[in-house]
PDB file of C-alpha atoms in Angstrom:
ATOM      1  CA  PHE W   1     -48.593  10.370  11.335  1.00  0.00           C
ATOM      2  CA  ASP W   2     -49.216  10.838   7.637  1.00  0.00           C
ATOM      3  CA  PHE W   3     -52.983  10.849   7.174  1.00  0.00           C
ATOM      4  CA  ASP W   4     -52.758  11.751   3.524  1.00  0.00           C
ATOM      5  CA  GLY W   5     -50.360   8.839   2.933  1.00  0.00           C
ATOM      6  CA  PHE W   6     -52.758   6.462   4.715  1.00  0.00           C
ATOM      7  CA  ASN W   7     -55.822   7.741   2.808  1.00  0.00           C
ATOM      8  CA  ASN W   8     -53.998   7.505  -0.510  1.00  0.00           C
ATOM      9  CA  ALA W   9     -52.924   3.923   0.334  1.00  0.00           C
ATOM     10  CA  LYS W  10     -56.507   3.173   1.361  1.00  0.00           C
ATOM     11  CA  LYS W  11     -57.932   4.552  -1.902  1.00  0.00           C
ATOM     12  CA  ALA W  12     -55.415   2.497  -3.888  1.00  0.00           C
ATOM     13  CA  ASN W  13     -56.209  -0.490  -1.631  1.00  0.00           C
ATOM     14  CA  ASP W  14     -52.513  -0.868  -0.970  1.00  0.00           C
ATOM     15  CA  LYS W  15     -52.500  -3.025   2.139  1.00  0.00           C
ATOM     16  CA  VAL W  16     -48.717  -2.881   2.581  1.00  0.00           C
ATOM     17  CA  LEU W  17     -48.688   0.928   2.685  1.00  0.00           C
ATOM     18  CA  MET W  18     -51.833   0.978   4.902  1.00  0.00           C
ATOM     19  CA  THR W  19     -50.127  -1.400   7.305  1.00  0.00           C
ATOM     20  CA  ALA W  20     -47.024   0.646   7.384  1.00  0.00           C
ATOM     21  CA  ALA W  21     -49.005   3.770   8.052  1.00  0.00           C
ATOM     22  CA  LEU W  22     -50.900   2.121  10.923  1.00  0.00           C
ATOM     23  CA  PHE W  23     -47.629   0.844  12.349  1.00  0.00           C
ATOM     24  CA  GLN W  24     -46.282   4.375  12.327  1.00  0.00           C
ATOM     25  CA  LEU W  25     -49.472   5.645  13.988  1.00  0.00           C
ATOM     26  CA  THR W  26     -49.045   3.066  16.821  1.00  0.00           C
ATOM     27  CA  LYS W  27     -45.479   4.189  17.292  1.00  0.00           C
ATOM     28  CA  THR W  28     -46.449   7.890  17.320  1.00  0.00           C
ATOM     29  CA  LEU W  29     -49.253   7.384  19.839  1.00  0.00           C
ATOM     30  CA  ASN W  30     -47.045   5.364  22.188  1.00  0.00           C
ATOM     31  CA  HIS W  31     -44.247   7.926  21.836  1.00  0.00           C
ATOM     32  CA  GLU W  32     -46.615  10.699  22.807  1.00  0.00           C
ATOM     33  CA  ALA W  33     -48.094   8.602  25.633  1.00  0.00           C
ATOM     34  CA  ILE W  34     -44.724   8.506  27.369  1.00  0.00           C
ATOM     35  CA  HIS W  35     -44.678  12.378  27.550  1.00  0.00           C
ATOM     36  CA  GLU W  36     -48.176  12.417  28.967  1.00  0.00           C
ATOM     37  CA  LEU W  37     -47.522   9.617  31.443  1.00  0.00           C
ATOM     38  CA  TYR W  38     -44.277  11.341  32.563  1.00  0.00           C
ATOM     39  CA  ASN W  39     -46.180  14.653  33.118  1.00  0.00           C
ATOM     40  CA  ALA W  40     -48.903  12.753  34.964  1.00  0.00           C
ATOM     41  CA  GLY W  41     -46.361  11.176  37.352  1.00  0.00           C
ATOM     42  CA  ALA W  42     -46.941   7.617  36.177  1.00  0.00           C
ATOM     43  CA  PHE W  43     -43.242   6.737  36.796  1.00  0.00           C
ATOM     44  CA  THR W  44     -41.739   6.103  40.194  1.00  0.00           C
ATOM     45  CA  LYS W  45     -38.472   7.917  40.939  1.00  0.00           C
ATOM     46  CA  THR W  46     -36.699   4.603  40.779  1.00  0.00           C
ATOM     47  CA  GLU W  47     -38.191   3.777  37.387  1.00  0.00           C
ATOM     48  CA  TRP W  48     -37.345   7.185  35.935  1.00  0.00           C
ATOM     49  CA  LYS W  49     -33.774   6.979  37.325  1.00  0.00           C
ATOM     50  CA  LEU W  50     -33.309   3.591  35.644  1.00  0.00           C
ATOM     51  CA  LEU W  51     -34.887   4.817  32.450  1.00  0.00           C
ATOM     52  CA  THR W  52     -32.576   7.920  32.495  1.00  0.00           C
ATOM     53  CA  LYS W  53     -29.512   5.707  32.902  1.00  0.00           C
ATOM     54  CA  VAL W  54     -30.506   3.541  29.960  1.00  0.00           C
ATOM     55  CA  ALA W  55     -31.439   6.589  27.954  1.00  0.00           C
ATOM     56  CA  ASN W  56     -27.965   8.055  28.459  1.00  0.00           C
ATOM     57  CA  ASP W  57     -26.149   4.761  27.909  1.00  0.00           C
ATOM     58  CA  LYS W  58     -28.247   3.344  25.025  1.00  0.00           C
ATOM     59  CA  PHE W  59     -31.302   5.224  23.814  1.00  0.00           C
ATOM     60  CA  ILE W  60     -29.644   8.563  23.128  1.00  0.00           C
ATOM     61  CA  PRO W  61     -26.754   6.987  21.206  1.00  0.00           C
ATOM     62  CA  PHE W  62     -29.202   4.777  19.355  1.00  0.00           C
ATOM     63  CA  TYR W  63     -32.089   7.175  18.664  1.00  0.00           C
ATOM     64  CA  LEU W  64     -30.496  10.620  18.937  1.00  0.00           C
ATOM     65  CA  PRO W  65     -26.798  10.291  18.066  1.00  0.00           C
ATOM     66  CA  LYS W  66     -24.766  13.539  18.031  1.00  0.00           C
ATOM     67  CA  GLY W  67     -24.997  15.241  14.669  1.00  0.00           C
ATOM     68  CA  SER W  68     -28.055  13.286  13.457  1.00  0.00           C
ATOM     69  CA  SER W  69     -30.945  15.181  11.815  1.00  0.00           C
ATOM     70  CA  ARG W  70     -33.315  13.847  14.456  1.00  0.00           C
ATOM     71  CA  ARG W  71     -31.099  15.133  17.263  1.00  0.00           C
ATOM     72  CA  LYS W  72     -30.767  18.511  15.515  1.00  0.00           C
ATOM     73  CA  PHE W  73     -34.557  18.664  15.166  1.00  0.00           C
ATOM     74  CA  TYR W  74     -35.024  18.137  18.945  1.00  0.00           C
ATOM     75  CA  GLU W  75     -32.202  20.561  19.850  1.00  0.00           C
ATOM     76  CA  GLY W  76     -33.938  23.203  17.738  1.00  0.00           C
ATOM     77  CA  LYS W  77     -37.368  22.374  19.138  1.00  0.00           C
ATOM     78  CA  PHE W  78     -35.975  22.633  22.654  1.00  0.00           C
ATOM     79  CA  ARG W  79     -34.461  26.107  21.968  1.00  0.00           C
ATOM     80  CA  GLU W  80     -37.799  27.307  20.589  1.00  0.00           C
ATOM     81  CA  GLU W  81     -39.842  25.961  23.510  1.00  0.00           C
ATOM     82  CA  LYS W  82     -37.313  27.323  25.955  1.00  0.00           C
ATOM     83  CA  MET W  83     -37.747  30.837  24.503  1.00  0.00           C
ATOM     84  CA  THR W  84     -41.536  30.630  24.888  1.00  0.00           C
ATOM     85  CA  GLY W  85     -41.222  29.401  28.545  1.00  0.00           C
ATOM     86  CA  ASP W  86     -42.520  25.876  27.804  1.00  0.00           C
ATOM     87  CA  ARG W  87     -39.346  24.231  28.992  1.00  0.00           C
ATOM     88  CA  GLU W  88     -38.684  26.264  32.142  1.00  0.00           C
ATOM     89  CA  GLY W  89     -36.401  24.394  34.516  1.00  0.00           C
ATOM     90  CA  GLN W  90     -35.565  21.659  32.026  1.00  0.00           C
ATOM     91  CA  THR W  91     -32.167  21.223  30.488  1.00  0.00           C
ATOM     92  CA  LEU W  92     -31.468  20.062  26.964  1.00  0.00           C
ATOM     93  CA  GLN W  93     -30.189  16.791  28.337  1.00  0.00           C
ATOM     94  CA  ASP W  94     -33.410  16.233  30.268  1.00  0.00           C
ATOM     95  CA  TYR W  95     -35.359  16.885  27.099  1.00  0.00           C
ATOM     96  CA  LEU W  96     -33.253  14.483  25.063  1.00  0.00           C
ATOM     97  CA  ILE W  97     -33.606  11.855  27.798  1.00  0.00           C
ATOM     98  CA  GLU W  98     -37.381  12.104  27.708  1.00  0.00           C
ATOM     99  CA  GLU W  99     -37.477  12.018  23.860  1.00  0.00           C
ATOM    100  CA  ALA W 100     -35.118   9.022  23.773  1.00  0.00           C
ATOM    101  CA  ILE W 101     -37.224   7.122  26.304  1.00  0.00           C
ATOM    102  CA  ALA W 102     -40.307   7.947  24.220  1.00  0.00           C
ATOM    103  CA  HIS W 103     -38.619   6.586  21.088  1.00  0.00           C
ATOM    104  CA  GLY W 104     -37.568   3.433  22.960  1.00  0.00           C
ATOM    105  CA  PHE W 105     -41.097   2.831  24.210  1.00  0.00           C
ATOM    106  CA  ALA W 106     -42.578   3.510  20.753  1.00  0.00           C
ATOM    107  CA  ASP W 107     -40.335   0.772  19.297  1.00  0.00           C
ATOM    108  CA  PHE W 108     -40.995  -1.505  22.226  1.00  0.00           C
ATOM    109  CA  SER W 109     -44.789  -1.133  21.697  1.00  0.00           C
ATOM    110  CA  ILE W 110     -44.567  -2.546  18.153  1.00  0.00           C
ATOM    111  CA  GLY W 111     -42.204  -5.385  19.200  1.00  0.00           C
ATOM    112  CA  ASN W 112     -38.920  -3.793  18.133  1.00  0.00           C
ATOM    113  CA  ASN W 113     -36.670  -4.339  21.139  1.00  0.00           C
ATOM    114  CA  GLN W 114     -33.414  -3.777  19.273  1.00  0.00           C
ATOM    115  CA  ALA W 115     -32.228  -0.992  21.592  1.00  0.00           C
ATOM    116  CA  ILE W 116     -33.098  -2.703  24.852  1.00  0.00           C
ATOM    117  CA  ALA W 117     -32.776  -6.463  24.128  1.00  0.00           C
ATOM    118  CA  GLU W 118     -30.880  -7.296  27.347  1.00  0.00           C
ATOM    119  CA  GLU W 119     -32.531  -4.726  29.570  1.00  0.00           C
ATOM    120  CA  THR W 120     -35.192  -6.820  31.373  1.00  0.00           C
ATOM    121  CA  LYS W 121     -35.910  -4.093  34.003  1.00  0.00           C
ATOM    122  CA  ILE W 122     -36.593  -1.601  31.236  1.00  0.00           C
ATOM    123  CA  GLN W 123     -38.772  -4.072  29.412  1.00  0.00           C
ATOM    124  CA  LYS W 124     -40.728  -4.614  32.676  1.00  0.00           C
ATOM    125  CA  ILE W 125     -41.345  -0.891  33.031  1.00  0.00           C
ATOM    126  CA  PHE W 126     -42.376  -0.636  29.378  1.00  0.00           C
ATOM    127  CA  ARG W 127     -44.714  -3.666  29.737  1.00  0.00           C
ATOM    128  CA  LYS W 128     -46.331  -1.944  32.764  1.00  0.00           C
ATOM    129  CA  LEU W 129     -46.877   1.215  30.681  1.00  0.00           C
ATOM    130  CA  LYS W 130     -48.218  -0.748  27.713  1.00  0.00           C
ATOM    131  CA  ALA W 131     -50.631  -2.539  30.038  1.00  0.00           C
ATOM    132  CA  LEU W 132     -51.779   0.803  31.479  1.00  0.00           C
ATOM    133  CA  ILE W 133     -52.469   2.212  28.017  1.00  0.00           C
ATOM    134  CA  LEU W 134     -54.313  -0.966  26.955  1.00  0.00           C
ATOM    135  CA  SER W 135     -56.337  -0.859  30.163  1.00  0.00           C
ATOM    136  CA  LEU W 136     -57.408   2.735  29.398  1.00  0.00           C
ATOM    137  CA  ILE W 137     -58.437   1.735  25.888  1.00  0.00           C
ATOM    138  CA  TYR W 138     -60.283  -1.366  27.113  1.00  0.00           C
ATOM    139  CA  GLY W 139     -62.041   0.690  29.815  1.00  0.00           C
ATOM    140  CA  LEU W 140     -63.256   3.259  27.283  1.00  0.00           C
ATOM    141  CA  LYS W 141     -64.443   0.604  24.806  1.00  0.00           C
ATOM    142  CA  THR W 142     -66.323  -1.424  27.403  1.00  0.00           C
ATOM    143  CA  THR W 143     -68.207   1.635  28.472  1.00  0.00           C
ATOM    144  CA  GLY W 144     -69.301   2.497  24.958  1.00  0.00           C
ATOM    145  CA  PHE W 145     -66.531   4.876  23.910  1.00  0.00           C
ATOM    146  CA  ASN W 146     -65.314   3.374  20.687  1.00  0.00           C
ATOM    147  CA  SER W 147     -64.066   6.547  18.932  1.00  0.00           C
ATOM    148  CA  PRO W 148     -63.064  10.077  19.759  1.00  0.00           C
ATOM    149  CA  LEU W 149     -66.468  11.227  18.541  1.00  0.00           C
ATOM    150  CA  ASP W 150     -68.153   9.078  21.211  1.00  0.00           C
ATOM    151  CA  ILE W 151     -66.075  10.804  23.871  1.00  0.00           C
ATOM    152  CA  PHE W 152     -66.740  14.272  22.500  1.00  0.00           C
ATOM    153  CA  ASP W 153     -70.485  13.555  22.115  1.00  0.00           C
ATOM    154  CA  ASN W 154     -70.707  12.513  25.738  1.00  0.00           C
ATOM    155  CA  ILE W 155     -68.841  15.632  26.891  1.00  0.00           C
ATOM    156  CA  GLN W 156     -71.317  17.752  24.984  1.00  0.00           C
ATOM    157  CA  VAL W 157     -74.232  15.906  26.623  1.00  0.00           C
ATOM    158  CA  LEU W 158     -72.704  16.257  30.020  1.00  0.00           C
ATOM    159  CA  ASN W 159     -72.041  19.948  29.454  1.00  0.00           C
ATOM    160  CA  LYS W 160     -75.664  20.475  28.358  1.00  0.00           C
ATOM    161  CA  ILE W 161     -76.958  18.615  31.415  1.00  0.00           C
ATOM    162  CA  THR W 162     -74.640  20.560  33.741  1.00  0.00           C
ATOM    163  CA  LEU W 163     -75.636  23.931  32.215  1.00  0.00           C
ATOM    164  CA  ASN W 164     -79.314  23.132  32.404  1.00  0.00           C
ATOM    165  CA  ASP W 165     -79.290  21.608  35.882  1.00  0.00           C
ATOM    166  CA  TYR W 166     -77.033  24.059  37.576  1.00  0.00           C
ATOM    167  CA  TYR W 167     -77.448  27.285  35.681  1.00  0.00           C
ATOM    168  CA  GLY W 168     -80.846  26.969  34.069  1.00  0.00           C
ATOM    169  CA  ILE W 169     -79.539  27.641  30.585  1.00  0.00           C
ATOM    170  CA  ASP W 170     -79.195  25.393  27.467  1.00  0.00           C
ATOM    171  CA  SER W 171     -75.971  26.828  26.148  1.00  0.00           C
ATOM    172  CA  LEU W 172     -73.222  29.293  26.824  1.00  0.00           C
ATOM    173  CA  PRO W 173     -73.531  32.778  25.267  1.00  0.00           C
ATOM    174  CA  ALA W 174     -71.584  33.236  22.036  1.00  0.00           C
ATOM    175  CA  ALA W 175     -68.093  34.686  22.403  1.00  0.00           C
ATOM    176  CA  SER W 176     -67.966  38.315  21.287  1.00  0.00           C
TER     177      SER W 176
END
């Protein structure tokens, strides 16, 4: 997400550019949500198997065609992460599948179903994920968490209460 671009558009009161930037932010957040939901085990084996098939058949050719700059970016990123041990046990194809699914969901989340127009099972899985994300957001907002700062402030309060109640101190010693 291009925060500078959004802020410049906001300063210029350019609603078209601001809307485009917010659209891109929505796509980015939903793309990244797929990675976290996958890591958290939010997909059943059947769902992931179906998503993998569609990724191989449609999403990879659509979002990551061979020779494209986006594909080269992910191939390079995979090699770097493999060297640091972040992708242990994962193949390049597994990585491309996950990225392609994330791109597919990001588009789906903003109403662009171009890559999956006839895939109703995929749309059902994506609708489930979108509902899960919206439920999390709604749950946070209805309990008074309206911004990341609200969450961080409450974590700090909780930490202070925990430190005082359990350890009899007001703060942790400074790191040396």
